[in-house]
Amino acid sequence: MRDRGLSEEEVMRGLLKMRAKDLSYDRIFSSMCTPPHPIALKAHQLFQETNLGDPGLFPGSAELEAEAVRMMAELLGHPEACGYLSTGGTESNIQAIRAARNSADFRDGNIVVPRSAHFSFDKIGDLLSLEIRKADLDGDLKVEVGSVEELIDEKTVSLVGIAGTTEFGQVDPIDRLGRLALDWGIPLHVDAAFGGFVLPFLGGDWRWDFSVEGVTSITIDPHKMGMATIPGGGLLFRHPEDLERLAAYAPYLTVARPKALTGTRSGAAAAAIWAVMSHLGMEGFKEVVNGCMALSRRMASGAKEIGIEPVIEPVMNVVTLRMEDPEGVRAALLGRRWRVSTTRSPKALRLIMMPHSTAENVDLFLGDLEDVLRKKA
Ligand SMILES: *Cc1c(COP(=O)(O)O)cnc(C)c1O
């Protein structure tokens, strides 16, 4: 640190210079995040100094957290579900599996996850000393229930299903996993970090949330499709005793038994989540999700017109395009200022249609993609 501080103008100049290096979201198809809804920004600013780690000092913020949790519980098919707001999908997954592990009376357990699970589960294996067993996927990239069953044994502390996989946007057969979990008497955690704010608004009769008996906990990320500010995550449990398993004792705080993984945590996230959900309501979110799905169909059918097939028909607002050399195509598109990502198995270009995506950019992108592919051929 320098001896003598800079003036506010000098600091601001430094910040703006760096901010200009950051990308704006409009040409980004690789991210599951999006600019927060304007009302989330206002809420965030209003609550930026609050600390939910010490909720007795900020009872208003704590009430917003409780209400945001209640709204998400309703959204996930079980208004009585309990939980808290985390820093995101990674923390929620860690805590869900930690609760499951703590319900077992041994520490050398394992969990069975789909091969398509988010990389946070590899961290979980390391942190909680659990063996991570990866079940095979079927041709549609959903987990094979038979493969899950083969990997279960008496040391399995949890099953995991994914409602909206990070790479392909696929939804596992959660109802069948639920039956398996009940048969074996093991918890089933559903990772809906991305899908949590998509699937409830798609229509159709998806069975993936607490309405499936056997589902014990769900991860949902407001800072992805929930358009809240970062960091905004959610974790919900069907049974209060599972949340209790996360409690620690804190003698000097205004809450005796905090459940979050982090200590100090911002009430701004709670305010932002509460604000967006209250403001948009079911109708508003349906509109947002419909828009993203319409763009996904436009992207997929436009790709077909230039001879590229999607790996799966878009289930959610994730479009993956099968190709030989997605890395090369990604690099060429980068030269045209598009940010896309790739998948490895099967090899594909991965595109996410977020609230910031526009039909105009989808069409411009498809034009550039066609050009890039023609030049490579
Ligand atoms: C994004 C994502 C996560 C991780 O969430 P973070 O908020 O980035 O920690 C976990 N699971 C799935 C399915 C995801 O898409």
Short mmCIF file of C-alpha atoms and ligand atoms in Angstrom, two decimals:
data_model
loop_
_atom_site.label_atom_id
_atom_site.label_comp_id
_atom_site.label_asym_id
_atom_site.label_seq_id
_atom_site.Cartn_x
_atom_site.Cartn_y
_atom_site.Cartn_z
CA MET A 1 0.00 0.00 0.00
CA ARG A 2 1.21 3.52 -0.74
CA ASP A 3 2.19 5.88 2.14
CA ARG A 4 -0.01 8.72 1.13
CA GLY A 5 -3.46 8.04 -0.30
CA LEU A 6 -4.67 9.03 -3.75
CA SER A 7 -7.41 11.57 -4.26
CA GLU A 8 -10.91 10.31 -4.97
CA GLU A 9 -10.58 11.40 -8.62
CA GLU A 10 -7.34 9.50 -9.02
CA VAL A 11 -8.86 6.38 -7.50
CA MET A 12 -11.92 6.68 -9.71
CA ARG A 13 -9.75 7.11 -12.79
CA GLY A 14 -7.89 3.93 -11.85
CA LEU A 15 -11.12 2.04 -11.32
CA LEU A 16 -12.71 3.19 -14.55
CA LYS A 17 -9.62 2.21 -16.50
CA MET A 18 -9.87 -1.33 -15.15
CA ARG A 19 -13.63 -1.46 -15.55
CA ALA A 20 -13.19 -0.62 -19.23
CA LYS A 21 -11.11 -3.81 -19.58
CA ASP A 22 -14.03 -5.90 -18.32
CA LEU A 23 -16.37 -7.11 -21.02
CA SER A 24 -19.96 -5.99 -21.23
CA TYR A 25 -22.44 -8.86 -21.32
CA ASP A 26 -24.04 -8.19 -24.68
CA ARG A 27 -21.70 -10.34 -26.82
CA ILE A 28 -21.22 -13.00 -24.14
CA PHE A 29 -22.90 -16.36 -24.82
CA SER A 30 -20.66 -18.27 -22.40
CA SER A 31 -21.95 -17.06 -19.04
CA MET A 32 -24.75 -18.19 -16.76
CA CYS A 33 -24.70 -14.75 -15.16
CA THR A 34 -26.33 -11.63 -16.52
CA PRO A 35 -26.57 -7.96 -15.48
CA PRO A 36 -28.76 -7.73 -12.38
CA HIS A 37 -32.28 -6.45 -12.76
CA PRO A 38 -32.23 -2.65 -12.08
CA ILE A 39 -34.34 -3.13 -8.95
CA ALA A 40 -31.77 -5.61 -7.62
CA LEU A 41 -29.06 -2.97 -7.98
CA LYS A 42 -31.15 -0.44 -6.04
CA ALA A 43 -31.89 -2.96 -3.30
CA HIS A 44 -28.23 -3.98 -3.13
CA GLN A 45 -27.09 -0.41 -2.70
CA LEU A 46 -29.63 0.25 0.06
CA PHE A 47 -28.44 -2.74 2.10
CA GLN A 48 -24.74 -2.84 1.23
CA GLU A 49 -23.47 -2.38 4.79
CA THR A 50 -25.73 -4.95 6.45
CA ASN A 51 -24.38 -8.22 7.84
CA LEU A 52 -26.56 -11.31 8.04
CA GLY A 53 -23.84 -12.98 10.04
CA ASP A 54 -25.11 -10.93 12.96
CA PRO A 55 -28.83 -10.77 12.18
CA GLY A 56 -29.93 -9.39 15.57
CA LEU A 57 -28.37 -6.09 14.51
CA PHE A 58 -30.14 -6.16 11.15
CA PRO A 59 -33.59 -7.62 11.79
CA GLY A 60 -35.01 -6.02 8.65
CA SER A 61 -32.39 -7.69 6.48
CA ALA A 62 -32.99 -10.96 8.30
CA GLU A 63 -36.71 -10.69 7.55
CA LEU A 64 -35.93 -10.17 3.87
CA GLU A 65 -33.80 -13.31 3.90
CA ALA A 66 -36.59 -15.30 5.53
CA GLU A 67 -39.11 -14.01 3.00
CA ALA A 68 -36.81 -14.70 0.05
CA VAL A 69 -36.32 -18.24 1.34
CA ARG A 70 -40.08 -18.65 1.73
CA MET A 71 -40.71 -17.45 -1.85
CA MET A 72 -38.14 -19.89 -3.18
CA ALA A 73 -39.63 -22.69 -1.07
CA GLU A 74 -42.99 -22.00 -2.72
CA LEU A 75 -41.37 -21.93 -6.13
CA LEU A 76 -39.80 -25.32 -5.42
CA GLY A 77 -43.05 -27.01 -4.46
CA HIS A 78 -42.79 -27.05 -0.66
CA PRO A 79 -43.74 -23.78 1.10
CA GLU A 80 -42.62 -25.22 4.46
CA ALA A 81 -39.07 -25.86 3.25
CA CYS A 82 -36.39 -24.07 5.29
CA GLY A 83 -32.95 -22.83 4.37
CA TYR A 84 -30.77 -19.79 3.92
CA LEU A 85 -29.17 -17.56 1.32
CA SER A 86 -25.64 -18.64 0.44
CA THR A 87 -22.93 -17.15 -1.75
CA GLY A 88 -23.93 -19.36 -4.66
CA GLY A 89 -24.30 -22.87 -6.02
CA THR A 90 -20.93 -24.05 -4.76
CA GLU A 91 -21.63 -23.16 -1.13
CA SER A 92 -25.15 -24.56 -1.36
CA ASN A 93 -23.89 -27.87 -2.73
CA ILE A 94 -21.16 -28.09 -0.09
CA GLN A 95 -23.65 -27.46 2.69
CA ALA A 96 -26.30 -29.83 1.37
CA ILE A 97 -23.79 -32.67 1.20
CA ARG A 98 -22.32 -31.69 4.57
CA ALA A 99 -25.78 -32.00 6.14
CA ALA A 100 -26.24 -35.42 4.51
CA ARG A 101 -22.83 -36.58 5.65
CA ASN A 102 -23.49 -35.37 9.19
CA SER A 103 -26.66 -37.45 9.28
CA ALA A 104 -24.56 -40.60 8.86
CA ASP A 105 -22.67 -42.08 11.81
CA PHE A 106 -19.47 -42.68 9.81
CA ARG A 107 -17.01 -40.34 8.09
CA ASP A 108 -15.60 -42.48 5.25
CA GLY A 109 -18.65 -42.22 3.04
CA ASN A 110 -19.31 -41.66 -0.63
CA ILE A 111 -21.83 -39.79 -2.76
CA VAL A 112 -23.15 -40.77 -6.17
CA VAL A 113 -23.36 -37.90 -8.66
CA PRO A 114 -24.04 -37.85 -12.41
CA ARG A 115 -20.94 -37.64 -14.59
CA SER A 116 -22.39 -34.28 -15.70
CA ALA A 117 -22.18 -32.82 -12.18
CA HIS A 118 -20.72 -29.34 -11.67
CA PHE A 119 -17.06 -29.23 -10.61
CA SER A 120 -18.11 -28.04 -7.15
CA PHE A 121 -18.67 -31.73 -6.33
CA ASP A 122 -14.97 -32.45 -6.80
CA LYS A 123 -14.24 -29.75 -4.21
CA ILE A 124 -16.82 -31.35 -1.95
CA GLY A 125 -15.06 -34.70 -2.15
CA ASP A 126 -11.85 -33.02 -1.07
CA LEU A 127 -13.36 -30.83 1.65
CA LEU A 128 -15.58 -33.45 3.26
CA SER A 129 -13.34 -36.47 2.59
CA LEU A 130 -16.03 -38.21 0.60
CA GLU A 131 -15.48 -40.46 -2.38
CA ILE A 132 -17.27 -38.98 -5.41
CA ARG A 133 -18.75 -41.75 -7.55
CA LYS A 134 -19.77 -40.65 -11.02
CA ALA A 135 -22.67 -42.36 -12.71
CA ASP A 136 -22.92 -42.75 -16.49
CA LEU A 137 -25.19 -40.70 -18.72
CA ASP A 138 -27.60 -41.96 -21.36
CA GLY A 139 -27.69 -40.82 -24.99
CA ASP A 140 -29.67 -37.71 -24.03
CA LEU A 141 -27.04 -36.83 -21.39
CA LYS A 142 -29.35 -37.60 -18.46
CA VAL A 143 -27.99 -39.75 -15.68
CA GLU A 144 -28.66 -43.49 -16.07
CA VAL A 145 -30.60 -44.56 -13.01
CA GLY A 146 -29.26 -48.12 -13.33
CA SER A 147 -25.70 -46.82 -13.19
CA VAL A 148 -26.54 -44.76 -10.08
CA GLU A 149 -27.98 -47.84 -8.37
CA GLU A 150 -24.88 -49.91 -9.16
CA LEU A 151 -22.68 -47.34 -7.39
CA ILE A 152 -24.72 -47.19 -4.16
CA ASP A 153 -23.52 -49.11 -1.13
CA GLU A 154 -23.92 -48.96 2.66
CA LYS A 155 -21.45 -46.04 2.81
CA THR A 156 -23.41 -43.82 0.41
CA VAL A 157 -24.47 -40.67 2.28
CA SER A 158 -26.28 -38.91 -0.58
CA LEU A 159 -27.45 -39.17 -4.15
CA VAL A 160 -27.31 -36.11 -6.38
CA GLY A 161 -29.49 -35.27 -9.37
CA ILE A 162 -29.15 -32.20 -11.58
CA ALA A 163 -32.05 -30.08 -12.75
CA GLY A 164 -30.31 -28.16 -15.50
CA THR A 165 -26.78 -29.39 -16.12
CA THR A 166 -24.13 -26.72 -16.46
CA GLU A 167 -22.80 -27.97 -19.78
CA PHE A 168 -25.87 -29.15 -21.69
CA GLY A 169 -28.86 -27.80 -19.76
CA GLN A 170 -30.32 -31.28 -19.36
CA VAL A 171 -32.60 -32.41 -16.51
CA ASP A 172 -31.97 -35.77 -14.80
CA PRO A 173 -34.91 -38.12 -14.10
CA ILE A 174 -35.36 -36.76 -10.59
CA ASP A 175 -38.59 -38.71 -9.89
CA ARG A 176 -36.82 -42.03 -10.55
CA LEU A 177 -33.82 -40.95 -8.45
CA GLY A 178 -36.30 -40.00 -5.72
CA ARG A 179 -37.72 -43.52 -5.69
CA LEU A 180 -34.21 -44.96 -5.52
CA ALA A 181 -33.34 -42.65 -2.62
CA LEU A 182 -36.45 -43.72 -0.71
CA ASP A 183 -35.75 -47.42 -1.39
CA TRP A 184 -32.24 -47.08 0.02
CA GLY A 185 -33.15 -44.57 2.73
CA ILE A 186 -30.56 -42.04 1.53
CA PRO A 187 -31.02 -38.28 0.97
CA LEU A 188 -31.37 -36.96 -2.59
CA HIS A 189 -29.91 -33.52 -3.26
CA VAL A 190 -31.05 -31.72 -6.41
CA ASP A 191 -28.63 -29.23 -7.92
CA ALA A 192 -30.86 -26.65 -9.62
CA ALA A 193 -28.33 -23.83 -9.44
CA PHE A 194 -29.14 -22.91 -13.02
CA GLY A 195 -32.51 -24.62 -13.52
CA GLY A 196 -34.15 -23.32 -10.36
CA PHE A 197 -35.17 -20.05 -11.96
CA VAL A 198 -35.93 -21.64 -15.35
CA LEU A 199 -37.84 -24.89 -14.94
CA PRO A 200 -40.75 -23.51 -12.85
CA PHE A 201 -41.54 -21.10 -15.69
CA LEU A 202 -41.27 -23.46 -18.65
CA GLY A 203 -44.74 -24.98 -18.46
CA GLY A 204 -45.07 -28.71 -19.00
CA ASP A 205 -45.10 -31.19 -16.14
CA TRP A 206 -41.53 -31.37 -14.96
CA ARG A 207 -41.09 -33.46 -11.81
CA TRP A 208 -37.84 -32.38 -10.27
CA ASP A 209 -38.49 -30.31 -7.10
CA PHE A 210 -39.83 -31.03 -3.58
CA SER A 211 -43.01 -32.42 -5.17
CA VAL A 212 -40.86 -35.52 -5.75
CA GLU A 213 -40.91 -37.53 -2.57
CA GLY A 214 -37.32 -38.40 -1.70
CA VAL A 215 -35.87 -35.00 -2.63
CA THR A 216 -34.37 -33.72 0.63
CA SER A 217 -32.54 -30.56 -0.45
CA ILE A 218 -32.28 -28.21 -3.44
CA THR A 219 -29.64 -25.73 -4.61
CA ILE A 220 -30.98 -22.70 -6.49
CA ASP A 221 -28.94 -19.69 -7.65
CA PRO A 222 -30.64 -16.29 -7.77
CA HIS A 223 -27.44 -14.77 -9.18
CA LYS A 224 -27.85 -16.75 -12.39
CA MET A 225 -31.33 -16.73 -13.95
CA GLY A 226 -32.77 -14.99 -10.85
CA MET A 227 -31.17 -11.72 -12.01
CA ALA A 228 -30.04 -10.83 -8.50
CA THR A 229 -26.66 -9.34 -7.66
CA ILE A 230 -23.59 -11.53 -7.09
CA PRO A 231 -23.20 -13.28 -4.65
CA GLY A 232 -26.74 -14.60 -4.33
CA GLY A 233 -27.35 -18.31 -3.76
CA GLY A 234 -30.05 -20.37 -2.10
CA LEU A 235 -30.18 -23.69 -0.26
CA LEU A 236 -33.44 -25.30 0.84
CA PHE A 237 -34.15 -28.38 2.94
CA ARG A 238 -37.39 -30.33 3.22
CA HIS A 239 -36.75 -31.15 6.91
CA PRO A 240 -35.66 -28.54 9.51
CA GLU A 241 -33.45 -31.12 11.23
CA ASP A 242 -31.21 -31.23 8.13
CA LEU A 243 -30.62 -27.47 8.35
CA GLU A 244 -29.90 -27.93 12.07
CA ARG A 245 -27.05 -30.31 11.22
CA LEU A 246 -25.17 -27.28 9.85
CA ALA A 247 -25.37 -25.23 13.02
CA ALA A 248 -22.31 -24.02 14.88
CA TYR A 249 -22.27 -22.33 18.29
CA ALA A 250 -21.39 -18.60 18.31
CA PRO A 251 -21.47 -17.11 21.81
CA TYR A 252 -20.75 -13.46 20.91
CA LEU A 253 -23.16 -13.01 17.99
CA THR A 254 -26.85 -12.15 18.05
CA VAL A 255 -27.63 -15.55 16.58
CA ALA A 256 -26.71 -18.47 18.78
CA ARG A 257 -26.57 -21.18 16.13
CA PRO A 258 -25.62 -19.84 12.66
CA LYS A 259 -26.10 -22.27 9.76
CA ALA A 260 -24.25 -20.57 6.86
CA LEU A 261 -20.80 -21.69 5.76
CA THR A 262 -19.50 -18.12 5.74
CA GLY A 263 -19.46 -15.91 8.82
CA THR A 264 -19.96 -12.31 7.79
CA ARG A 265 -22.37 -12.26 4.87
CA SER A 266 -24.08 -9.48 3.03
CA GLY A 267 -27.72 -8.58 3.53
CA ALA A 268 -27.50 -6.83 0.16
CA ALA A 269 -27.93 -10.17 -1.60
CA ALA A 270 -31.07 -10.91 0.42
CA ALA A 271 -32.49 -7.50 -0.42
CA ALA A 272 -31.70 -7.94 -4.12
CA ILE A 273 -33.26 -11.40 -4.29
CA TRP A 274 -36.35 -10.26 -2.40
CA ALA A 275 -36.67 -7.21 -4.66
CA VAL A 276 -36.47 -9.08 -7.98
CA MET A 277 -38.84 -11.84 -6.91
CA SER A 278 -41.35 -9.38 -5.49
CA HIS A 279 -41.12 -7.10 -8.51
CA LEU A 280 -41.26 -9.66 -11.32
CA GLY A 281 -43.54 -12.22 -9.74
CA MET A 282 -44.37 -15.47 -11.52
CA GLU A 283 -45.63 -13.59 -14.59
CA GLY A 284 -42.50 -11.48 -14.94
CA PHE A 285 -40.18 -14.46 -14.63
CA LYS A 286 -42.27 -16.42 -17.11
CA GLU A 287 -41.78 -13.63 -19.62
CA VAL A 288 -38.02 -13.56 -19.06
CA VAL A 289 -37.71 -17.34 -19.40
CA ASN A 290 -39.99 -17.42 -22.47
CA GLY A 291 -37.73 -14.84 -24.07
CA CYS A 292 -34.59 -16.88 -23.37
CA MET A 293 -36.26 -20.05 -24.68
CA ALA A 294 -37.42 -18.33 -27.87
CA LEU A 295 -33.81 -17.22 -28.48
CA SER A 296 -32.58 -20.75 -27.77
CA ARG A 297 -34.91 -22.15 -30.42
CA ARG A 298 -33.84 -19.41 -32.82
CA MET A 299 -30.17 -20.25 -32.21
CA ALA A 300 -30.73 -24.01 -32.60
CA SER A 301 -32.79 -23.77 -35.78
CA GLY A 302 -30.47 -21.15 -37.25
CA ALA A 303 -27.55 -23.51 -36.61
CA LYS A 304 -29.39 -26.36 -38.33
CA GLU A 305 -29.89 -24.14 -41.37
CA ILE A 306 -26.11 -23.80 -41.70
CA GLY A 307 -25.64 -27.53 -41.27
CA ILE A 308 -24.81 -27.84 -37.55
CA GLU A 309 -26.82 -30.08 -35.26
CA PRO A 310 -27.52 -29.38 -31.59
CA VAL A 311 -26.30 -32.15 -29.25
CA ILE A 312 -29.79 -32.25 -27.72
CA GLU A 313 -32.84 -30.20 -28.59
CA PRO A 314 -32.64 -27.32 -26.07
CA VAL A 315 -34.44 -28.36 -22.88
CA MET A 316 -33.51 -25.10 -21.19
CA ASN A 317 -31.80 -21.97 -22.48
CA VAL A 318 -28.53 -23.76 -23.21
CA VAL A 319 -27.70 -24.57 -26.83
CA THR A 320 -24.85 -26.95 -27.59
CA LEU A 321 -23.73 -27.41 -31.18
CA ARG A 322 -21.94 -30.58 -32.13
CA MET A 323 -18.66 -30.06 -34.04
CA GLU A 324 -15.21 -31.58 -34.59
CA ASP A 325 -13.12 -28.70 -33.35
CA PRO A 326 -15.11 -26.48 -30.99
CA GLU A 327 -11.91 -25.01 -29.51
CA GLY A 328 -10.75 -23.78 -32.91
CA VAL A 329 -14.17 -22.34 -33.65
CA ARG A 330 -14.25 -20.68 -30.22
CA ALA A 331 -10.89 -19.04 -30.91
CA ALA A 332 -12.01 -17.81 -34.35
CA LEU A 333 -15.20 -16.37 -32.84
CA LEU A 334 -13.15 -14.62 -30.18
CA GLY A 335 -11.47 -12.74 -33.02
CA ARG A 336 -14.93 -11.46 -33.86
CA ARG A 337 -15.55 -10.42 -30.26
CA TRP A 338 -17.95 -13.25 -29.36
CA ARG A 339 -17.46 -15.11 -26.11
CA VAL A 340 -18.60 -18.71 -26.23
CA SER A 341 -17.55 -21.82 -24.36
CA THR A 342 -17.04 -25.45 -25.32
CA THR A 343 -17.82 -28.91 -24.00
CA ARG A 344 -15.58 -31.95 -24.16
CA SER A 345 -17.85 -34.96 -24.21
CA PRO A 346 -19.48 -34.86 -26.66
CA LYS A 347 -17.49 -32.06 -28.28
CA ALA A 348 -19.64 -29.00 -28.83
CA LEU A 349 -19.84 -25.24 -28.84
CA ARG A 350 -21.84 -24.15 -25.79
CA LEU A 351 -24.12 -21.10 -25.92
CA ILE A 352 -26.34 -19.79 -23.14
CA MET A 353 -29.24 -17.52 -23.97
CA MET A 354 -29.51 -15.18 -20.99
CA PRO A 355 -31.79 -12.20 -20.29
CA HIS A 356 -29.10 -9.97 -21.83
CA SER A 357 -29.16 -11.91 -25.13
CA THR A 358 -31.02 -10.41 -28.09
CA ALA A 359 -32.44 -11.77 -31.36
CA GLU A 360 -30.23 -9.31 -33.22
CA ASN A 361 -27.09 -10.72 -31.60
CA VAL A 362 -28.22 -14.31 -32.19
CA ASP A 363 -28.57 -13.54 -35.92
CA LEU A 364 -25.27 -11.65 -36.10
CA PHE A 365 -23.59 -14.49 -34.27
CA LEU A 366 -25.02 -17.14 -36.61
CA GLY A 367 -23.72 -15.14 -39.57
CA ASP A 368 -20.23 -15.05 -38.07
CA LEU A 369 -20.40 -18.74 -37.13
CA GLU A 370 -21.28 -19.69 -40.70
CA ASP A 371 -18.42 -17.58 -41.99
CA VAL A 372 -15.91 -19.04 -39.54
CA LEU A 373 -16.95 -22.60 -40.38
CA ARG A 374 -16.76 -21.94 -44.14
CA LYS A 375 -13.23 -20.50 -43.79
CA LYS A 376 -12.12 -23.52 -41.76
CA ALA A 377 -13.52 -26.00 -44.30
C1 LIG B 1 -23.31 -22.62 -11.70
C2 LIG B 1 -23.57 -23.94 -11.13
C3 LIG B 1 -23.06 -24.29 -9.87
C4 LIG B 1 -22.12 -23.39 -9.09
O1 LIG B 1 -22.69 -22.21 -8.73
P1 LIG B 1 -21.78 -20.96 -8.31
O2 LIG B 1 -22.80 -19.95 -7.97
O3 LIG B 1 -20.96 -20.62 -9.50
O4 LIG B 1 -20.95 -21.38 -7.15
C5 LIG B 1 -23.40 -25.52 -9.36
N1 LIG B 1 -24.20 -26.35 -10.04
C6 LIG B 1 -24.70 -26.05 -11.26
C7 LIG B 1 -25.59 -27.04 -11.95
C8 LIG B 1 -24.39 -24.85 -11.85
O5 LIG B 1 -24.86 -24.57 -13.07
#
